[in-house]
XYZ file of C-alpha atoms in Angstrom:
216
model
C -85.950 44.865 -53.828
C -85.215 44.846 -57.397
C -85.284 46.721 -60.477
C -86.614 44.060 -63.212
C -87.488 45.020 -66.054
C -91.820 44.068 -66.143
C -91.667 42.369 -69.891
C -89.408 39.598 -69.013
C -89.390 37.494 -72.225
C -87.914 40.749 -74.313
C -84.355 40.482 -75.351
C -82.285 43.240 -76.436
C -81.495 43.655 -80.187
C -78.321 45.610 -82.260
C -75.820 45.047 -79.987
C -72.335 44.252 -80.504
C -71.529 40.575 -80.848
C -67.818 41.695 -80.545
C -66.865 40.697 -77.131
C -63.734 41.336 -76.283
C -64.268 45.358 -76.574
C -67.347 44.954 -74.431
C -65.975 43.005 -71.499
C -65.489 46.464 -69.174
C -63.376 45.624 -66.248
C -63.236 42.479 -67.704
C -61.147 43.458 -70.255
C -58.376 43.132 -69.088
C -58.108 39.842 -67.988
C -58.466 38.597 -72.294
C -56.266 36.280 -72.751
C -54.233 33.510 -71.310
C -51.895 34.045 -68.250
C -49.213 32.002 -65.934
C -48.186 32.822 -61.949
C -45.533 31.827 -60.402
C -45.004 32.848 -57.264
C -49.112 31.508 -56.489
C -49.310 30.871 -52.411
C -51.958 29.041 -50.812
C -52.461 28.729 -46.932
C -54.315 25.126 -46.390
C -54.825 23.561 -43.237
C -54.095 20.993 -42.025
C -54.595 19.031 -39.143
C -51.471 19.951 -37.524
C -52.136 23.560 -38.559
C -52.120 26.036 -41.798
C -49.683 25.195 -44.022
C -48.428 27.227 -46.254
C -47.368 26.441 -50.476
C -46.231 27.710 -53.253
C -47.763 26.267 -56.523
C -47.588 27.888 -60.612
C -50.800 28.232 -61.874
C -51.487 28.757 -65.982
C -55.153 29.943 -65.943
C -57.015 29.919 -70.389
C -59.952 33.110 -70.644
C -61.200 32.167 -73.333
C -64.640 35.065 -75.300
C -68.448 33.452 -75.209
C -70.372 34.845 -77.709
C -73.202 37.496 -75.885
C -75.362 36.282 -73.753
C -78.880 36.880 -73.278
C -82.116 36.630 -70.249
C -84.563 37.873 -71.706
C -84.265 41.657 -71.114
C -80.332 41.001 -69.856
C -77.994 41.099 -72.055
C -73.541 39.932 -70.632
C -69.988 39.223 -72.016
C -67.850 37.206 -70.644
C -65.313 34.448 -69.659
C -65.253 31.340 -70.461
C -61.739 29.939 -68.549
C -60.204 27.268 -67.208
C -57.736 27.020 -64.506
C -54.368 24.624 -63.963
C -52.173 24.287 -61.109
C -49.619 22.308 -60.244
C -47.195 22.636 -57.179
C -42.983 23.047 -58.850
C -42.356 19.662 -57.976
C -44.713 17.306 -59.224
C -46.024 16.663 -62.451
C -49.629 15.777 -60.907
C -52.800 18.324 -60.932
C -52.922 19.967 -57.653
C -56.233 22.276 -58.933
C -57.971 22.469 -61.738
C -61.180 24.636 -61.827
C -63.786 25.978 -64.732
C -66.125 28.022 -65.324
C -67.189 31.248 -66.161
C -66.828 35.631 -65.893
C -69.805 37.353 -66.637
C -70.112 41.108 -67.539
C -73.551 42.709 -67.225
C -73.123 46.393 -69.466
C -76.580 47.066 -68.170
C -76.521 47.109 -64.191
C -72.204 46.782 -63.557
C -72.110 43.692 -61.728
C -69.691 40.542 -62.099
C -70.414 37.639 -62.197
C -67.905 34.444 -61.899
C -68.251 31.292 -61.386
C -66.464 28.642 -60.584
C -66.741 24.814 -60.423
C -63.865 22.278 -58.564
C -63.524 18.583 -59.144
C -63.660 17.680 -55.537
C -67.267 18.374 -55.359
C -67.761 22.071 -54.742
C -69.755 24.233 -56.984
C -70.035 28.845 -55.871
C -71.028 31.907 -57.583
C -69.547 35.032 -56.821
C -70.958 38.174 -58.323
C -70.130 41.757 -57.667
C -70.091 45.395 -58.942
C -67.542 47.563 -60.855
C -67.883 49.890 -63.195
C -66.759 49.128 -67.058
C -62.481 50.567 -66.069
C -62.301 50.116 -63.000
C -59.313 48.859 -62.507
C -60.659 46.423 -59.310
C -62.818 44.809 -58.629
C -64.591 41.946 -55.492
C -66.430 39.471 -55.944
C -68.439 37.715 -52.975
C -70.423 34.303 -51.924
C -71.860 32.842 -48.972
C -73.830 29.685 -47.951
C -76.609 30.781 -47.259
C -77.815 33.281 -50.855
C -79.654 32.449 -52.925
C -77.682 33.817 -55.514
C -74.149 34.339 -54.457
C -74.061 31.557 -53.053
C -71.588 27.783 -52.677
C -72.968 24.055 -52.602
C -70.333 21.421 -52.364
C -70.990 17.483 -51.998
C -72.161 15.803 -48.828
C -68.195 14.977 -47.834
C -67.108 18.622 -48.113
C -70.380 19.750 -46.584
C -69.474 17.915 -43.200
C -65.622 17.875 -42.832
C -64.573 21.305 -44.852
C -67.905 23.097 -45.185
C -67.506 26.916 -46.793
C -69.409 29.408 -46.476
C -68.214 32.218 -47.385
C -65.228 32.886 -50.352
C -64.026 35.784 -51.471
C -61.916 37.196 -54.637
C -60.720 40.442 -55.674
C -58.921 40.888 -58.434
C -56.227 43.584 -58.880
C -55.297 45.084 -62.269
C -51.947 46.107 -62.318
C -50.289 49.121 -64.682
C -47.591 46.337 -66.437
C -50.134 44.635 -67.372
C -50.281 41.848 -65.310
C -53.003 41.132 -62.845
C -53.159 39.525 -59.458
C -56.335 37.861 -57.145
C -56.099 37.474 -53.203
C -59.157 34.981 -53.075
C -60.410 34.131 -49.445
C -62.615 30.889 -49.169
C -63.949 30.618 -45.370
C -64.042 27.677 -44.258
C -65.693 25.196 -40.597
C -64.014 22.352 -39.915
C -65.148 19.567 -38.607
C -63.860 19.791 -35.574
C -62.596 23.453 -35.151
C -65.387 26.434 -33.063
C -63.315 29.221 -35.714
C -63.829 29.196 -38.846
C -61.074 28.918 -41.339
C -59.896 31.032 -43.837
C -57.961 29.294 -46.100
C -56.357 31.840 -48.476
C -54.698 31.977 -52.535
C -53.050 34.198 -54.288
C -51.240 35.408 -57.501
C -49.374 37.376 -60.530
C -50.292 36.431 -64.036
C -48.891 37.334 -67.021
C -49.537 37.229 -70.355
C -47.995 34.105 -71.950
C -51.158 33.579 -75.727
C -53.452 36.307 -76.660
C -57.786 35.536 -76.795
C -59.220 33.389 -79.261
C -63.200 35.151 -80.121
C -65.653 32.860 -81.935
C -64.428 32.413 -85.685
C -67.795 32.893 -86.775
C -67.821 35.887 -84.576
C -64.705 37.168 -86.187
C -66.295 36.765 -89.741
C -69.417 38.629 -88.943
C -67.393 41.168 -87.602
C -65.365 41.275 -90.805
C -68.542 42.400 -92.711
C -69.390 45.821 -93.851
C -73.233 46.863 -91.496
């Protein structure tokens, strides 16, 4: 059972356009971040392989989004990862972190240029310092879709990301991408972890900034 209203068309009125003040548990993720000690445990033919990586992620505020009566505040992100000794991109990812204040819902979307998209969801309080989002292959509202080759050889069946806001102003994540690999009977847990330090501030929509400066 869901708790959606009977009126699915009427949009909310009078809400704030100041995204940075309405991000709930996502508030401290806004900005530009770097991490130098990422650890990736990935599958190889000879067995799991550990790989260190460096990371830069930009988390920029978007204007409030409505779906009929729903209201979301969010961050648009671009994540770029390299190996310490290489120039070539090791991992590139784009997507959104969304917060729905009315329900305490978090939505995390990701797209990678190897042919996979995922939408993971979770619940948290507005002041939460830790939250988790989960997607599963058979979930129609928080699921995973892969290209034909990935579905055949490295089928992702579950995705989890745990974000922890740390007292020193940094934040960390623990990510578990569960895959069924061709020729293996047991699922493989592709793990990624890192700690991110802020190197730049977020940049709101300049038109929204001007609107917020005007007297109400």
